[in-house]
mmCIF file of C-alpha atoms in Angstrom:
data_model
loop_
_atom_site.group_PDB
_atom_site.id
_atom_site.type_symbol
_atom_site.label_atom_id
_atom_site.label_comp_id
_atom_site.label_asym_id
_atom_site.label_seq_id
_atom_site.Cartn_x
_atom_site.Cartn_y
_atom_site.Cartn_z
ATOM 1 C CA UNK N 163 -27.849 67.943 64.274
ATOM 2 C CA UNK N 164 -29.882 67.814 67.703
ATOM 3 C CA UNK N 165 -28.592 69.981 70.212
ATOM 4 C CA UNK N 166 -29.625 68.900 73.833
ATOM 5 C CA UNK N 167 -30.843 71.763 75.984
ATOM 6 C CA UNK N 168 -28.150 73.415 78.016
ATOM 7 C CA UNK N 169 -25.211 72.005 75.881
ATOM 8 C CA UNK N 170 -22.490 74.143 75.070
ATOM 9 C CA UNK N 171 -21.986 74.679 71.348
ATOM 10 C CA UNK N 172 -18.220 73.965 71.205
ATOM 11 C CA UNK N 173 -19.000 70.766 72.212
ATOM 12 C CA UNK N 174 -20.138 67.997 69.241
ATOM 13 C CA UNK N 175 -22.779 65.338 69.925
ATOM 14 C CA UNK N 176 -21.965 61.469 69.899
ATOM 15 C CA UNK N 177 -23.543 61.649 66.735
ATOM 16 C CA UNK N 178 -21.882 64.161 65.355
ATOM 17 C CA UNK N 179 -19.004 62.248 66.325
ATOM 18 C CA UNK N 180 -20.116 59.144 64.865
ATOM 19 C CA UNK N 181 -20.505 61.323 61.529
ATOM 20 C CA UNK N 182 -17.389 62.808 61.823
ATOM 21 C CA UNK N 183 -15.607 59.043 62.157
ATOM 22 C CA UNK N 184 -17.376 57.720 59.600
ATOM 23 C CA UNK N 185 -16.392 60.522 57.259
ATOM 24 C CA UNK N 186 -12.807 60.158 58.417
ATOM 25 C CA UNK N 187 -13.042 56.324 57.643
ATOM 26 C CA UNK N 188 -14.301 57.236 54.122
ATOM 27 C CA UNK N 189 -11.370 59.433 53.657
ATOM 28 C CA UNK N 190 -8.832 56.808 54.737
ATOM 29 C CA UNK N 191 -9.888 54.476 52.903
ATOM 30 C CA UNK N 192 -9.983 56.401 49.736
ATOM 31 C CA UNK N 193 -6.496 57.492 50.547
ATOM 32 C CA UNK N 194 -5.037 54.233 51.082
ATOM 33 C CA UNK N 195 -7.077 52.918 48.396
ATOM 34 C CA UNK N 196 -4.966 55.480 46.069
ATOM 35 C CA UNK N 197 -1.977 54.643 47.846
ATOM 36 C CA UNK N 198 -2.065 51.097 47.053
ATOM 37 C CA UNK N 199 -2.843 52.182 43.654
ATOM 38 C CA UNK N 200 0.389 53.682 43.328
ATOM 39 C CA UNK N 201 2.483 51.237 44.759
ATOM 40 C CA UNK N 202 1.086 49.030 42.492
ATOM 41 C CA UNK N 203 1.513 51.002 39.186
ATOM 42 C CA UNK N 204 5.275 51.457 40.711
ATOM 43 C CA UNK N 205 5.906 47.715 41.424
ATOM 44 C CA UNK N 206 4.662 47.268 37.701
ATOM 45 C CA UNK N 207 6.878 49.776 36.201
ATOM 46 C CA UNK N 208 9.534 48.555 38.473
ATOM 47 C CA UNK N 209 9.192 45.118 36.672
ATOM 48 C CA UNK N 210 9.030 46.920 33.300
ATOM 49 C CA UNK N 211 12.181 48.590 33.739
ATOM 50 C CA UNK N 212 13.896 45.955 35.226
ATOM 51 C CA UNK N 213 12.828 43.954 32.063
ATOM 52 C CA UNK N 214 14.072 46.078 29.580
ATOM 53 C CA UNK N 215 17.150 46.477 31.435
ATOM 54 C CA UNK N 216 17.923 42.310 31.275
ATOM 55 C CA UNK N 217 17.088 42.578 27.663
ATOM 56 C CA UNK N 218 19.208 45.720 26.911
ATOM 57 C CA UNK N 219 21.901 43.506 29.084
ATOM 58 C CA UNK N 220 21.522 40.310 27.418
ATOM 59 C CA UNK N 221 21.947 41.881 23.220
ATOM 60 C CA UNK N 222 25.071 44.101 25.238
ATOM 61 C CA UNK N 223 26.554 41.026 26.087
ATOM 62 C CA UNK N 224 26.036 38.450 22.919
ATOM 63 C CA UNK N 225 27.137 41.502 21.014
ATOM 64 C CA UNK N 226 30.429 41.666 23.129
ATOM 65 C CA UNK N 227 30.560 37.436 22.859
ATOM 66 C CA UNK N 228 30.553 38.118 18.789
ATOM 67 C CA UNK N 229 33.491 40.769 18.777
ATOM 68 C CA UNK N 230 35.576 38.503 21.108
ATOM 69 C CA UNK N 231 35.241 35.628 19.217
ATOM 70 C CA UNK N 232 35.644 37.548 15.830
ATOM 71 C CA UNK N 233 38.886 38.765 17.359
ATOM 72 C CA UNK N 234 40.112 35.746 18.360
ATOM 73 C CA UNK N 235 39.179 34.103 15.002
ATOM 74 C CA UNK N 236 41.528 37.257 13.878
ATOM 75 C CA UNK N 237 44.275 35.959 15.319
ATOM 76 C CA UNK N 238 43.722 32.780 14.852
ATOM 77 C CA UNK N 239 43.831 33.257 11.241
ATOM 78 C CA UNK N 240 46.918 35.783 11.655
ATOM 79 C CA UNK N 241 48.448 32.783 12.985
ATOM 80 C CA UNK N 242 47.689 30.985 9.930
ATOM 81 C CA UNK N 243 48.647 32.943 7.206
ATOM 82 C CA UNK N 244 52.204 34.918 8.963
ATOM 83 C CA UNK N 245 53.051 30.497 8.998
ATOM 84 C CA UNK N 246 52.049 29.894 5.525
ATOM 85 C CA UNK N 247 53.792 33.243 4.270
ATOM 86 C CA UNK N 248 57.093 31.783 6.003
ATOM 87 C CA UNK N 249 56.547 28.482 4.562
ATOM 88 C CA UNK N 250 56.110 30.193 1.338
ATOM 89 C CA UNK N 251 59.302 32.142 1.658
ATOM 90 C CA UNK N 252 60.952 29.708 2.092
ATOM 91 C CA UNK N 253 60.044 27.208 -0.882
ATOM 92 C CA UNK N 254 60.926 30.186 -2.657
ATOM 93 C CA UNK N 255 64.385 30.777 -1.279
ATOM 94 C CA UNK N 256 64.981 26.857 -1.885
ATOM 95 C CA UNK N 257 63.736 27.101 -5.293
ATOM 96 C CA UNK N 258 65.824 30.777 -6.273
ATOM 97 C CA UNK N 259 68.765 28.555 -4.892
ATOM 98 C CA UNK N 260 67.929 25.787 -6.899
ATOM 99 C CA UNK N 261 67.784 28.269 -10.126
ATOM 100 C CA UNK N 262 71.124 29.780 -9.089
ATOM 101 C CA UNK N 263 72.479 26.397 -8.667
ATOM 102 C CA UNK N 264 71.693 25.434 -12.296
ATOM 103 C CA UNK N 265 72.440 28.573 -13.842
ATOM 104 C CA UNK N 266 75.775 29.013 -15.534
ATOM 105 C CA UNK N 267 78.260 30.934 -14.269
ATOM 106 C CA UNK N 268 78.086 33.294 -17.587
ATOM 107 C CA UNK N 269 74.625 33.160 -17.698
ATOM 108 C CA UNK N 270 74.300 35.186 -13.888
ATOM 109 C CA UNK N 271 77.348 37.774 -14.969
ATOM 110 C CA UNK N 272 75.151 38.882 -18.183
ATOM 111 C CA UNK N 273 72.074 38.957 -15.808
ATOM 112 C CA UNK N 274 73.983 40.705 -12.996
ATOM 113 C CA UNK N 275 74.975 43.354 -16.091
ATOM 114 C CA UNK N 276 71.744 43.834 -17.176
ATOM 115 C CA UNK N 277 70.280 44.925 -13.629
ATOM 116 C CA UNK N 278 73.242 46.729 -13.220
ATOM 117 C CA UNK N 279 72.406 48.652 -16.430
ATOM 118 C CA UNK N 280 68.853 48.823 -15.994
ATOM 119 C CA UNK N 281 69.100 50.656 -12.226
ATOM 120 C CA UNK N 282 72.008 53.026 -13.754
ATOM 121 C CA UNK N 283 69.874 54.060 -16.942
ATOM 122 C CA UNK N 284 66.307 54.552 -15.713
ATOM 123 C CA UNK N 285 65.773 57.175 -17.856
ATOM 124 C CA UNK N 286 66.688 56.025 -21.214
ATOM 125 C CA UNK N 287 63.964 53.097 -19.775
ATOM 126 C CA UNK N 288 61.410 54.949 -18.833
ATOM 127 C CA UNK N 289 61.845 57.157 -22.392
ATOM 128 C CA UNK N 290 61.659 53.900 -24.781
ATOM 129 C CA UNK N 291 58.523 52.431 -22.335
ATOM 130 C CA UNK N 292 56.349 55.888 -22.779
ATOM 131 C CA UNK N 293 57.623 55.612 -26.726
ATOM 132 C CA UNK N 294 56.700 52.227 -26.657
ATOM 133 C CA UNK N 295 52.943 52.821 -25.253
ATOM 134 C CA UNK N 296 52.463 55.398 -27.733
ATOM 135 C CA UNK N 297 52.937 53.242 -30.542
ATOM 136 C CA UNK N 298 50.584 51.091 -29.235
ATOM 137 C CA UNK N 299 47.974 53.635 -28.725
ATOM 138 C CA UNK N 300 48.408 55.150 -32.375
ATOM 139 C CA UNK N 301 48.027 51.445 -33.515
ATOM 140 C CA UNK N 302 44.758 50.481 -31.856
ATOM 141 C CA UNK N 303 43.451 54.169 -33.048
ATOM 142 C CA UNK N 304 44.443 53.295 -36.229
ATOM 143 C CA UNK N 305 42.372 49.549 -35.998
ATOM 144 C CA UNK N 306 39.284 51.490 -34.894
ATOM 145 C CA UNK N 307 38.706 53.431 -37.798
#
């Protein structure tokens, strides 16, 4: 730097001035340079984000689609089968009617005994079943060897 005789030296030169802008425009524009650098790497992850989120979004909501139509494809076939069990009922109320019907009268007393006889003596039932099965099993032993 050239000091002019007589100057004070507080006092900076026009071309120390000059330097001193031109440095100042350097740093600016490095700054903004960086700025604009991070608004762009923002704007992109921005986008990213905003991406992922549409996608995350989009499998939420077909997934959500499925269940509601699997439910209502639930009751749909709900529907179907409590009508089918009622029309089934009732065939077989028709038909146990129809059996009754044709049944003599002698014929449902002897049956209406035996029920009778089998839900009074459950034990002498269950006794000749288990004797029953163990015949069996000493049978098919015996067929082995």
């Amino acid at each position: 730097m050239i000091r002019q005789p007589g100057s004070d030296d507080s006092t900076p030169t026009p071309e120390e001035l000059r330097a001193r802008v031109e440095g100042t425009r350097e740093e600016l524009g490095m700054e903004v340079e960086e700025a604009a650098g991070k608004t762009a790497d923002v704007k992109e992850q921005a986008q990213a984000k905003a991406a992922e989120l549409e996608e995350t979004t989009q499998a939420k909501g077909a997934e959500l689609k499925a269940q509601a139509q699997a439910q209502v494809k639930g009751a749909e076939l709900k529907g179907q089968a409590q009508t089918r069990a009622a029309g089934a009922k009732a065939q077989a109320q028709v038909k146990a009617a129809e059996v009754l019907e044709r049944t003599p009268q002698p014929m449902r007393e002897k049956a209406y005994q035996v029920g009778e006889s089998a839900r009074t003596n459950v034990k002498p039932l269950i006794g000749f079943g288990l004797a029953v099965l163990a015949v069996c099993v000493v049978v098919s032993r015996a067929g082995r060897r």
